Short mmCIF file of N, CA, C and O in Angstrom, two decimals:
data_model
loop_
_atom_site.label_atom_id
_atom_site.label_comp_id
_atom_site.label_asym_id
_atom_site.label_seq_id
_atom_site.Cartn_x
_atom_site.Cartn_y
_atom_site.Cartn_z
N UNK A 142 9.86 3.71 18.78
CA UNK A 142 9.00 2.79 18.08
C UNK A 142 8.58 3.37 16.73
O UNK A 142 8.62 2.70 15.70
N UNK A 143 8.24 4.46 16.75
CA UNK A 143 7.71 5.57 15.49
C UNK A 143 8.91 5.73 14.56
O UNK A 143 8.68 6.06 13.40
N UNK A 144 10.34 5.49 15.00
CA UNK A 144 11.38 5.53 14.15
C UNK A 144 11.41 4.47 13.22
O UNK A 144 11.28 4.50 11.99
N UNK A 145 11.66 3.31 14.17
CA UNK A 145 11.34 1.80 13.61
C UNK A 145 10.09 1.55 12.30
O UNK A 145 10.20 1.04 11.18
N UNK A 146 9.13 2.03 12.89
CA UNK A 146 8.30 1.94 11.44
C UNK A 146 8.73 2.65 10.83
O UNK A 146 9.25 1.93 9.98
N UNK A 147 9.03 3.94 10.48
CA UNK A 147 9.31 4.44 9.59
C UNK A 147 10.19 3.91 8.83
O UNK A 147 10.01 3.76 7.62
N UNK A 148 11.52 3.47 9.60
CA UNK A 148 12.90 3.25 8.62
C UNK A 148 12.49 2.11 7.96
O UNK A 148 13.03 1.82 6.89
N UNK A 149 11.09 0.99 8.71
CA UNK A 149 11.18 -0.19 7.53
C UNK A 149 9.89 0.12 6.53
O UNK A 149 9.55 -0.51 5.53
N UNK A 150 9.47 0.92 6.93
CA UNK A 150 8.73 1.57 5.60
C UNK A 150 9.59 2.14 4.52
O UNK A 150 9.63 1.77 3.35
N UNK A 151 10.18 2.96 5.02
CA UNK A 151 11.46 3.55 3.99
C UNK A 151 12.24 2.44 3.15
O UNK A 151 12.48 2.37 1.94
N UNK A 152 12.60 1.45 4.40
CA UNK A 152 13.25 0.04 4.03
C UNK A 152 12.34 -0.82 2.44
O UNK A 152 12.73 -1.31 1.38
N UNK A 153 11.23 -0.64 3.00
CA UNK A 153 10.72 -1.84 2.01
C UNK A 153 10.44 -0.57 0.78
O UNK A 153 10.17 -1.04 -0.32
N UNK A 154 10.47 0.51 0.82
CA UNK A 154 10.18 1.01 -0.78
C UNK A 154 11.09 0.99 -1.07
O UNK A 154 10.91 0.37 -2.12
N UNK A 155 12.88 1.31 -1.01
CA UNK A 155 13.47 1.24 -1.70
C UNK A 155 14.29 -0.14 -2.07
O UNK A 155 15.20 -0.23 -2.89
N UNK A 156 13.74 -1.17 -1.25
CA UNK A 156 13.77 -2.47 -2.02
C UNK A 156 12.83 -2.89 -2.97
O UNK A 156 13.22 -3.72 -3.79
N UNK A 157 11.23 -2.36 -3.05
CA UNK A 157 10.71 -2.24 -4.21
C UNK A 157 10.88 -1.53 -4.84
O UNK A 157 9.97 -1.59 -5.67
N UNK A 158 11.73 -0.52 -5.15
CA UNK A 158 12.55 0.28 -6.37
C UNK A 158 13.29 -0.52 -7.13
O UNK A 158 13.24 -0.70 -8.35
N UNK A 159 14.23 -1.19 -6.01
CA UNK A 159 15.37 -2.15 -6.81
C UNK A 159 14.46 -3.42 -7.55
O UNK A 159 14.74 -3.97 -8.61
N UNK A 160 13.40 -3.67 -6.76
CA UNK A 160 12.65 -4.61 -7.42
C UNK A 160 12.19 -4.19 -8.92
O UNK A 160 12.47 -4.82 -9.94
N UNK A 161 11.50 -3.10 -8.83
CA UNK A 161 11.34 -2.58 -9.89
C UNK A 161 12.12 -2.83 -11.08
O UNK A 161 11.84 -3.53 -12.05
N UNK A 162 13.35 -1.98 -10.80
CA UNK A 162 15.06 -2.03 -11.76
C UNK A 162 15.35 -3.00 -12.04
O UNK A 162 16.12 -3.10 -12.99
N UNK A 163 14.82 -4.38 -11.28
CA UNK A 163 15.29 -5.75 -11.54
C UNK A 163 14.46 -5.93 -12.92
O UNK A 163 14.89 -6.10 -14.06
N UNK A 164 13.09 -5.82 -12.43
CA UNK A 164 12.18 -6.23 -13.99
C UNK A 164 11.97 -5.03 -14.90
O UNK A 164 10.86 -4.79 -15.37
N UNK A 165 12.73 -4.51 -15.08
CA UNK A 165 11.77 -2.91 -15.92
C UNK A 165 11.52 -3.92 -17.11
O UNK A 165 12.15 -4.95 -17.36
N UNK A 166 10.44 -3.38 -17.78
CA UNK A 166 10.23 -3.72 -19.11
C UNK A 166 9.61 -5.33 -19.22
O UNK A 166 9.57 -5.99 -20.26
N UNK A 167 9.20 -5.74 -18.00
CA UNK A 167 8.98 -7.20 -18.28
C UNK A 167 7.10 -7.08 -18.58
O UNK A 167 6.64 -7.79 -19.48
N UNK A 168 6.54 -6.54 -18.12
CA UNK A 168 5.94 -6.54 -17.81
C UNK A 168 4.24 -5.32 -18.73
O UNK A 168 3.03 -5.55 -18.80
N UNK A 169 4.92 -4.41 -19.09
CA UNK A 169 4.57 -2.95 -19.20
C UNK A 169 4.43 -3.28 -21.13
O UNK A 169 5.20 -3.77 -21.95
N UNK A 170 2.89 -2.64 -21.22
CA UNK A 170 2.72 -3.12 -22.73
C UNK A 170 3.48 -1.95 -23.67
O UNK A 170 3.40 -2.15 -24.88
N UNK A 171 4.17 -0.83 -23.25
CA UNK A 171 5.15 -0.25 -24.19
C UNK A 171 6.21 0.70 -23.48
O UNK A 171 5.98 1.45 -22.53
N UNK A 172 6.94 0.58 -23.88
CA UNK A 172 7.95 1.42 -23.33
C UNK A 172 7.46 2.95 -22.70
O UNK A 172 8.03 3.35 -21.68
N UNK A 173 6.37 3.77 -23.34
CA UNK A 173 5.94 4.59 -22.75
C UNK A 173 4.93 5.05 -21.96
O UNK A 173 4.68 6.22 -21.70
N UNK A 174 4.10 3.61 -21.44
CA UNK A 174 3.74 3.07 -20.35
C UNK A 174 4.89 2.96 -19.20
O UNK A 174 5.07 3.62 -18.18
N UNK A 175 5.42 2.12 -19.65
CA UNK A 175 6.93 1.81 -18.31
C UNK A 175 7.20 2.78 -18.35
O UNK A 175 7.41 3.02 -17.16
N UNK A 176 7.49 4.06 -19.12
CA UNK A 176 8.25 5.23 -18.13
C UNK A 176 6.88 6.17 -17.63
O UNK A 176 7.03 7.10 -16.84
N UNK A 177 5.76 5.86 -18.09
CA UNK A 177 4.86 6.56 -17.31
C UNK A 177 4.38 5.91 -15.80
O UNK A 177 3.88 6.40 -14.79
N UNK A 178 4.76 4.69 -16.17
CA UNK A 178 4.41 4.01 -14.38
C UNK A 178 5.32 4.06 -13.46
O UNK A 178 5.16 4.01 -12.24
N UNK A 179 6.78 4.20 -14.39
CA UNK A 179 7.78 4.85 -13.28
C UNK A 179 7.77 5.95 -12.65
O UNK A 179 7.95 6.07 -11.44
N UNK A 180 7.50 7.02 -13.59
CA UNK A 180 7.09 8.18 -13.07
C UNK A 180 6.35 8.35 -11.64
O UNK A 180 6.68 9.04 -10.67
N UNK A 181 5.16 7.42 -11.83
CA UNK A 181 3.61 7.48 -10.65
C UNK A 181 4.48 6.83 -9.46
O UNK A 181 4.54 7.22 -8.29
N UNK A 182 5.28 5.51 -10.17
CA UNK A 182 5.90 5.39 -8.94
C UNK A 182 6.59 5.37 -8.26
O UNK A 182 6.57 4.71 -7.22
N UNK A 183 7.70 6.37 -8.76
CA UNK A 183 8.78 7.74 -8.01
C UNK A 183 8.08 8.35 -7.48
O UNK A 183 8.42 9.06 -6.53
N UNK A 184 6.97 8.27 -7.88
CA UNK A 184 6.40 10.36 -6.98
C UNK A 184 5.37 9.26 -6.09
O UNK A 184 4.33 9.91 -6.15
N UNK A 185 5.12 8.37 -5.53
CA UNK A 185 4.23 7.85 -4.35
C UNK A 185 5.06 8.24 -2.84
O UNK A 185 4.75 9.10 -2.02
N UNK A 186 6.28 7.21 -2.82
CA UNK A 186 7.15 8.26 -1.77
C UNK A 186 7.44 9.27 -1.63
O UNK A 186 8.17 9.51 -0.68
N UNK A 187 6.98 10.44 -2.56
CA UNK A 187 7.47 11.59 -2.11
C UNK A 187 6.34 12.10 -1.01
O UNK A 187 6.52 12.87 -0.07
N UNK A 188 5.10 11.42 -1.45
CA UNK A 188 4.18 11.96 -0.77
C UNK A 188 3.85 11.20 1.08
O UNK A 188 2.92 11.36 1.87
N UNK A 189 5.28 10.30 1.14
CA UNK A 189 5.10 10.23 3.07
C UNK A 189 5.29 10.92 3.69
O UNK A 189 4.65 10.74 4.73
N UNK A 190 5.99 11.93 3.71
CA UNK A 190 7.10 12.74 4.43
C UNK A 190 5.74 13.90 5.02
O UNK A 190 5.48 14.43 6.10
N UNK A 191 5.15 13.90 3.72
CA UNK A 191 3.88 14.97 4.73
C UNK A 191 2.56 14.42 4.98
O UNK A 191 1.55 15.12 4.91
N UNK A 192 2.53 12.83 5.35
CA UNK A 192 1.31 12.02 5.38
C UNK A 192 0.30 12.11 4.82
O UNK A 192 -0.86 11.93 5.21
N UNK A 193 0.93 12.57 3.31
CA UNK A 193 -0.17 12.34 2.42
C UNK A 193 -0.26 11.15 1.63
O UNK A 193 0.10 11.05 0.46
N UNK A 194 -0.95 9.87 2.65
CA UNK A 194 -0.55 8.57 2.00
C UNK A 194 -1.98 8.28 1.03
O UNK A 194 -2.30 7.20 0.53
N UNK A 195 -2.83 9.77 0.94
CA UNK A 195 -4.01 8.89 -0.17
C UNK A 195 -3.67 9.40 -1.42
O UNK A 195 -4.22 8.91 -2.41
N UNK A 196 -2.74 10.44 -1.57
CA UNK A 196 -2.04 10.83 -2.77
C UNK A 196 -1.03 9.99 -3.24
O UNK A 196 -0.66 9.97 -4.42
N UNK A 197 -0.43 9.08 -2.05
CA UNK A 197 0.65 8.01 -2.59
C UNK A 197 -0.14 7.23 -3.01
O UNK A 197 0.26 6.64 -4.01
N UNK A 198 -1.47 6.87 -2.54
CA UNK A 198 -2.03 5.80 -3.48
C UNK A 198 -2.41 5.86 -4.93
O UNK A 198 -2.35 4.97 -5.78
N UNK A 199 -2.84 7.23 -5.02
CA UNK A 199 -3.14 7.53 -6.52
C UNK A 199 -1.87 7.31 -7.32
O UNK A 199 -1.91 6.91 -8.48
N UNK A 200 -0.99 7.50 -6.83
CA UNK A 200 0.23 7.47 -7.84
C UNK A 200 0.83 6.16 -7.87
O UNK A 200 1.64 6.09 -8.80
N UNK A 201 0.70 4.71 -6.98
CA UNK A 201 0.65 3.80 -6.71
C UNK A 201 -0.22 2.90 -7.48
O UNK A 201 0.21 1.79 -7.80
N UNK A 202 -1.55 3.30 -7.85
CA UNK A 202 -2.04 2.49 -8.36
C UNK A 202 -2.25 2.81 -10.20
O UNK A 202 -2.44 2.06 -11.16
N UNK A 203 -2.11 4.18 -10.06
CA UNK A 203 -1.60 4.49 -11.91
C UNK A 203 -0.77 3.57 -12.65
O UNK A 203 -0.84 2.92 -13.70
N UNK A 204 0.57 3.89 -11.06
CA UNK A 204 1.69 2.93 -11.91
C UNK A 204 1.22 1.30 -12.28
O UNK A 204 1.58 0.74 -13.32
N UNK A 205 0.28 0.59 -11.15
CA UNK A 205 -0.06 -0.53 -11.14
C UNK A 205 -1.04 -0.58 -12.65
O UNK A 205 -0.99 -1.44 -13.54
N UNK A 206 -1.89 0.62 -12.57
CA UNK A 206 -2.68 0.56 -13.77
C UNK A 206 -1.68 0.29 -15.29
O UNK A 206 -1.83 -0.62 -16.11
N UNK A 207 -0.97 1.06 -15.30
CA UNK A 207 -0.15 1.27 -16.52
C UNK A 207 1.23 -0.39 -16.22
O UNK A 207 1.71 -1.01 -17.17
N UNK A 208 1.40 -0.56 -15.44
CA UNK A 208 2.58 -1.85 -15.36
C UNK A 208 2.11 -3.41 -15.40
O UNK A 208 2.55 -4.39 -16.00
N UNK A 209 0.81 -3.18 -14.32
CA UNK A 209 0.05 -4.22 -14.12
C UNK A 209 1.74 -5.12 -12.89
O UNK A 209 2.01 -6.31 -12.78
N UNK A 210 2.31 -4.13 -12.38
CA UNK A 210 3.43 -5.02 -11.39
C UNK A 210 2.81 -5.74 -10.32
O UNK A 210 1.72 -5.19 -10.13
N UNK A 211 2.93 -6.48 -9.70
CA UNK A 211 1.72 -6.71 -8.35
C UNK A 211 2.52 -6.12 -7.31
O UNK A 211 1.99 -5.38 -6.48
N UNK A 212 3.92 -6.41 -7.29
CA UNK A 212 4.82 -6.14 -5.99
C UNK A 212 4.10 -4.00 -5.62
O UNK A 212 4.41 -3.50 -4.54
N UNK A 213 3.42 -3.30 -6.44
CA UNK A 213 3.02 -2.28 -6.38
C UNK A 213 1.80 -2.19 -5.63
O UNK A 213 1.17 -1.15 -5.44
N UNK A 214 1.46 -3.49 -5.17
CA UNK A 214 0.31 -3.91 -4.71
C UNK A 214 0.61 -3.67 -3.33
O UNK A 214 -0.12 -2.89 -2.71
N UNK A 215 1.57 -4.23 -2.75
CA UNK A 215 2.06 -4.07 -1.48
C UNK A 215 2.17 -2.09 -1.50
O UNK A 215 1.60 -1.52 -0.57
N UNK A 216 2.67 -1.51 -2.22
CA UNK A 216 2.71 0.08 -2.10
C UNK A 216 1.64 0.45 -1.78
O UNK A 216 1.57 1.31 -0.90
N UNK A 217 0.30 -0.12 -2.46
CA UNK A 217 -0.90 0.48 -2.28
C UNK A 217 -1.12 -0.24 -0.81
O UNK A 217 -1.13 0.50 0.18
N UNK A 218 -1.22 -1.08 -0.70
CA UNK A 218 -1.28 -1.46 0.85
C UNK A 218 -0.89 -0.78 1.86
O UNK A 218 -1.49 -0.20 2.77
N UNK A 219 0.06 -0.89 1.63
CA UNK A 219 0.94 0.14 2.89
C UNK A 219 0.45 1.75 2.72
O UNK A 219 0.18 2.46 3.70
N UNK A 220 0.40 2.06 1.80
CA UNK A 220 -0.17 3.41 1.91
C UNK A 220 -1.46 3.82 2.27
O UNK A 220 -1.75 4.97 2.61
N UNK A 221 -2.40 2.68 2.18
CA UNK A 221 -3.74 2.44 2.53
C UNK A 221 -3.81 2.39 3.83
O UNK A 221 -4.77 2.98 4.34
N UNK A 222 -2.72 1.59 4.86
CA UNK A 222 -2.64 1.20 5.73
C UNK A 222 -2.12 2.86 6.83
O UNK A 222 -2.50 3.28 7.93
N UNK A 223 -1.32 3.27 6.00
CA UNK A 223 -0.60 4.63 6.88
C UNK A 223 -1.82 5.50 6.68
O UNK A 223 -1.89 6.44 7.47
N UNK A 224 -3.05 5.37 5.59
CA UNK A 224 -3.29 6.09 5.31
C UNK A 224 -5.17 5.72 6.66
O UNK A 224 -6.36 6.04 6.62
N UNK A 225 -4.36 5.01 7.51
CA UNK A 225 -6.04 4.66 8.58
C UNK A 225 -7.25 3.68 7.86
O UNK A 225 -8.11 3.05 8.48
N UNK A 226 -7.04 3.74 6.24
CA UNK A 226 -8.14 2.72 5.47
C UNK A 226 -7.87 1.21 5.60
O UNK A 226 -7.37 0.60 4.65
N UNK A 227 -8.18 0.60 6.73
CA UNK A 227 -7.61 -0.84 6.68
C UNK A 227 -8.26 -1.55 5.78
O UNK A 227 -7.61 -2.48 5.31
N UNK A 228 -9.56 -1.38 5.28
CA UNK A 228 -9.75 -2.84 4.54
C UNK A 228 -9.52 -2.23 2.84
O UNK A 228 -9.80 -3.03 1.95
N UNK A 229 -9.07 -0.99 2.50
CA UNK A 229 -8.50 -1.05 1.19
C UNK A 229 -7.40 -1.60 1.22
O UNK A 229 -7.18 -2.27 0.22
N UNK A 230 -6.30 -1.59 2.26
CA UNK A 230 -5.01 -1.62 2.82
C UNK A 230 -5.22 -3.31 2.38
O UNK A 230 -4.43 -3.92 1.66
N UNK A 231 -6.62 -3.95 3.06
CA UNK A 231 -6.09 -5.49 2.84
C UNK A 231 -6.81 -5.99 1.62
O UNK A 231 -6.66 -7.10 1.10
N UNK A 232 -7.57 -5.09 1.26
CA UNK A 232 -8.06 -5.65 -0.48
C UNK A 232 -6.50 -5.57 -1.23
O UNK A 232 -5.94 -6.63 -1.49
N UNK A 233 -6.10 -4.76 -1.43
CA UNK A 233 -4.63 -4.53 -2.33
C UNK A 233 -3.89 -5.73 -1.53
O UNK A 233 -3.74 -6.71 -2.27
N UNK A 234 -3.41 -5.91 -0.29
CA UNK A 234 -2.36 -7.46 -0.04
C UNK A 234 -3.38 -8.63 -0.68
O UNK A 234 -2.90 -9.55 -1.35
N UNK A 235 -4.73 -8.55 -0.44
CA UNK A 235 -5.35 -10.19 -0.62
C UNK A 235 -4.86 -9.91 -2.77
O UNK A 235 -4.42 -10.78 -3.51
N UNK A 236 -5.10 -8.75 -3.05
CA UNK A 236 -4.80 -9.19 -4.54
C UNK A 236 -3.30 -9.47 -4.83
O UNK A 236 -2.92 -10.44 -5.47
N UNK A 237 -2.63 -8.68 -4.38
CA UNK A 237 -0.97 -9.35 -4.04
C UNK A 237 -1.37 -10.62 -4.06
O UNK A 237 -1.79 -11.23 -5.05
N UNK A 238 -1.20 -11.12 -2.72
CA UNK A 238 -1.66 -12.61 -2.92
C UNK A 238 -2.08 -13.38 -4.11
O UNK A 238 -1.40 -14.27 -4.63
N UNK A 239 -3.23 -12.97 -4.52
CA UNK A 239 -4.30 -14.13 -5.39
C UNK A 239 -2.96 -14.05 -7.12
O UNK A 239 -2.64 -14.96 -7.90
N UNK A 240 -2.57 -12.67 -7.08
CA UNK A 240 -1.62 -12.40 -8.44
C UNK A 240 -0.26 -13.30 -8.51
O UNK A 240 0.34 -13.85 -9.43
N UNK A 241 -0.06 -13.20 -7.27
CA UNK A 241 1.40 -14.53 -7.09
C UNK A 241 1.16 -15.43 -5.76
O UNK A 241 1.33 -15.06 -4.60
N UNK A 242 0.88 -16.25 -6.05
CA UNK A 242 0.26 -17.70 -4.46
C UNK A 242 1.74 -17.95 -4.46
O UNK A 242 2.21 -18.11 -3.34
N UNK A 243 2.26 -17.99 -5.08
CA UNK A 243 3.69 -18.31 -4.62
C UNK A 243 4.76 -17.29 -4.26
O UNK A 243 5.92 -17.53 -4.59
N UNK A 244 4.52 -16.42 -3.76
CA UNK A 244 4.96 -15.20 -3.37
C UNK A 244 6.13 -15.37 -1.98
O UNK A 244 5.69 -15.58 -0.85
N UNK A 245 7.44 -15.26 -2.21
CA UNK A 245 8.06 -15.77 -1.45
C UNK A 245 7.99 -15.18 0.06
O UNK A 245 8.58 -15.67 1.03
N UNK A 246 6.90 -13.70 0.09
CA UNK A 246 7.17 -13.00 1.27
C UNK A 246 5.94 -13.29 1.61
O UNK A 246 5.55 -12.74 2.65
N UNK A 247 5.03 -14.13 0.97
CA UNK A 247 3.41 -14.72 1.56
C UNK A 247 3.37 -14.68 3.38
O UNK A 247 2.68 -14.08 4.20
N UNK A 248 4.07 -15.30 3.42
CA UNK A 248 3.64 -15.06 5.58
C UNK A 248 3.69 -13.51 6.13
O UNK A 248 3.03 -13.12 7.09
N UNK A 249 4.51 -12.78 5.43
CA UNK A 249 5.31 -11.52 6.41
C UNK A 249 3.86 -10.64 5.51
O UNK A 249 3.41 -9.75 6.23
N UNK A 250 3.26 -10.74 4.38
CA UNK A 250 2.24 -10.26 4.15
C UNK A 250 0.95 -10.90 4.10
O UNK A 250 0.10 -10.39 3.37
N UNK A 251 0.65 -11.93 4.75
CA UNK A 251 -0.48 -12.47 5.62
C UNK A 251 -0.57 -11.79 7.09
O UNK A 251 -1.61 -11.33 7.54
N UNK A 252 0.34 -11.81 7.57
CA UNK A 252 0.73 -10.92 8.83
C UNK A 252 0.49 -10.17 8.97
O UNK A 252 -0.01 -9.93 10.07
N UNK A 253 0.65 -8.94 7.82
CA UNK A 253 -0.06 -7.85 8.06
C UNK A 253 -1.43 -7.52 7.59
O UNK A 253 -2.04 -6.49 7.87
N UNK A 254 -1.90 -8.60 6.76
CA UNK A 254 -3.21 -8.54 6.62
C UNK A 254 -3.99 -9.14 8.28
O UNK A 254 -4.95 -8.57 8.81
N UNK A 255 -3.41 -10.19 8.76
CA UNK A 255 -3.83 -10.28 10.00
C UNK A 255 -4.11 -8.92 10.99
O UNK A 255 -5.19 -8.59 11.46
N UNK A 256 -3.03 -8.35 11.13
CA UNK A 256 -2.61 -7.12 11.91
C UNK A 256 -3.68 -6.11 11.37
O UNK A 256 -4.14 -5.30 12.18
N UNK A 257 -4.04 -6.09 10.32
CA UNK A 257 -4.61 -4.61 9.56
C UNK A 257 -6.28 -5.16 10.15
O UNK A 257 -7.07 -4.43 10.74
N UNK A 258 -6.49 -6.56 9.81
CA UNK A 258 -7.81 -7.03 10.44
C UNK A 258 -8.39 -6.32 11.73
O UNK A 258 -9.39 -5.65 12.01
N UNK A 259 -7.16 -6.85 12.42
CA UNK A 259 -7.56 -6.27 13.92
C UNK A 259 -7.75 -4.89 14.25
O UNK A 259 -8.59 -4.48 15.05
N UNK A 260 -6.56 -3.87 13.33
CA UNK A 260 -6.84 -2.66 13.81
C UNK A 260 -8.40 -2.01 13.14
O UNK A 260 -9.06 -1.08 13.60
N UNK A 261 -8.63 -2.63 12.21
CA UNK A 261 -9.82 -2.51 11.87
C UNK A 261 -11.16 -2.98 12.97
O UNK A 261 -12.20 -2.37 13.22
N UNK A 262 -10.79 -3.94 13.33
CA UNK A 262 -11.97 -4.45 14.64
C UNK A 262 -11.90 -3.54 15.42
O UNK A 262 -12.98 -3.10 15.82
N UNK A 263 -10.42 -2.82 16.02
CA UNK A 263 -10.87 -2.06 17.07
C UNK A 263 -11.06 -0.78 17.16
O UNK A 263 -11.40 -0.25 18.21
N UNK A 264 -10.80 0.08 15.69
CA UNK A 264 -11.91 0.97 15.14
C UNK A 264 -13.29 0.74 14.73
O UNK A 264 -13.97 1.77 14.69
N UNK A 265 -13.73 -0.10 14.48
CA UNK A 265 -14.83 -0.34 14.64
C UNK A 265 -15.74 -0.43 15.62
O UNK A 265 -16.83 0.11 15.47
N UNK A 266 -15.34 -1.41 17.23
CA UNK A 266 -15.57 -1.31 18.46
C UNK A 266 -15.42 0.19 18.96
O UNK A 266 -16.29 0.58 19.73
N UNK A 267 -14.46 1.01 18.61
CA UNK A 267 -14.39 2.09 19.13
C UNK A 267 -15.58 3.17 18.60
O UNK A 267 -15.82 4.16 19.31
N UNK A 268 -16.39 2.94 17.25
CA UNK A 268 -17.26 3.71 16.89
C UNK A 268 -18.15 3.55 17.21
O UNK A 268 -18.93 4.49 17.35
N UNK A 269 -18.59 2.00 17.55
CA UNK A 269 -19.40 1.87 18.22
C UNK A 269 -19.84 2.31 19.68
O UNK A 269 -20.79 2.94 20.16
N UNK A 270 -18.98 1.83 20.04
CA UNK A 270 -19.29 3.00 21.49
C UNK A 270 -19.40 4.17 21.81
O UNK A 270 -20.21 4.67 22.59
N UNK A 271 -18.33 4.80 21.00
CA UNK A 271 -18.64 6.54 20.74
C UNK A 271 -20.35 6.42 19.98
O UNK A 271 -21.13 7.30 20.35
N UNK A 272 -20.70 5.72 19.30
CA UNK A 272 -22.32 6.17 18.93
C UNK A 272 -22.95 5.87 20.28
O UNK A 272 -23.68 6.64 20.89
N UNK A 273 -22.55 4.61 20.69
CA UNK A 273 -23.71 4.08 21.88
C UNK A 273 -23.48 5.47 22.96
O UNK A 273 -24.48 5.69 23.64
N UNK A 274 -22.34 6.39 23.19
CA UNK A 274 -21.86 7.27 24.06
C UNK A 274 -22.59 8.24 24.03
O UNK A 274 -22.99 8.86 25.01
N UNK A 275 -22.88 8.51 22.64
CA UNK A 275 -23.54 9.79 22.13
C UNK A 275 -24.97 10.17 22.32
O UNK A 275 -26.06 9.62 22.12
N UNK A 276 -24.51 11.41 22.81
CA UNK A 276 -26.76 11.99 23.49
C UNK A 276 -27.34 11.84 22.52
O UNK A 276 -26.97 12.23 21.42
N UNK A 277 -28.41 11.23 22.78
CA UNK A 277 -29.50 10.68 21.54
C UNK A 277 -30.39 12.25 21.76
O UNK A 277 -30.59 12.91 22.78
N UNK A 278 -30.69 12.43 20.66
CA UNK A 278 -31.78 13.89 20.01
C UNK A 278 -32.82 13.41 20.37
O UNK A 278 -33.88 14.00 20.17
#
């Protein structure tokens, strides 16, 4: 199961690479912006491999800073998401969203804003009880 996520994690960044390559330059107010947001966002994947997904976000959202891409939006998501922070994880998809409503992958990333909801409810239920658990002083 742990393989499976991984390979479509792996899966979907290097189809947002190619995404990337599709638009370079559409977007990015100078050429040395676009190669500085490429930069941030080459080096976000480097940082899964040792689950350092809050360092992929910094470099995730530079690039977003400097490109203004949204599809980078989903990067920060997902890295938010590996990274245990669910509701940064679904602030970055709901702005995905609101940046393109016509977003052709809108359900498969409603979905996981659904999904990220819940695991959030049941860390939450779970802290709660560990407090209610806990010897009161």
């Amino acid at each position: 199961m742990r393989r499976n996520a991984k390979l479509r994690t792996l899966t979907f960044l290097i189809s947002t690479v190619l995404a990337w390559s599709a638009v370079s330059g559409a977007f990015a107010q100078s050429e040395f912006d676009d190669q500085r947001a490429r930069s941030h966002f080459e080096a976000g994947p480097s940082y899964f491999p040792e689950s350092r997904f809050e360092d992929a976000v910094r470099e995730f959202q530079e690039a977003y800073r400097l490109s203004q891409r949204s599809m980078l939006l989903i990067n920060i998501g997902l890295s938010y998401g590996h990274a245990l922070k669910f509701d940064e994880a679904i602030a970055a998809y709901q702005k995905y969203l609101e940046t393109g409503p016509d977003a052709a992958n809108r359900s498969e990333i409603e979905a996981r804003i659904e999904h990220l909801r819940k695991m959030a409810e049941q860390v939450r239920v779970a802290d709660e009880q560990e407090s209610a658990e806990a010897p009161q002083e």
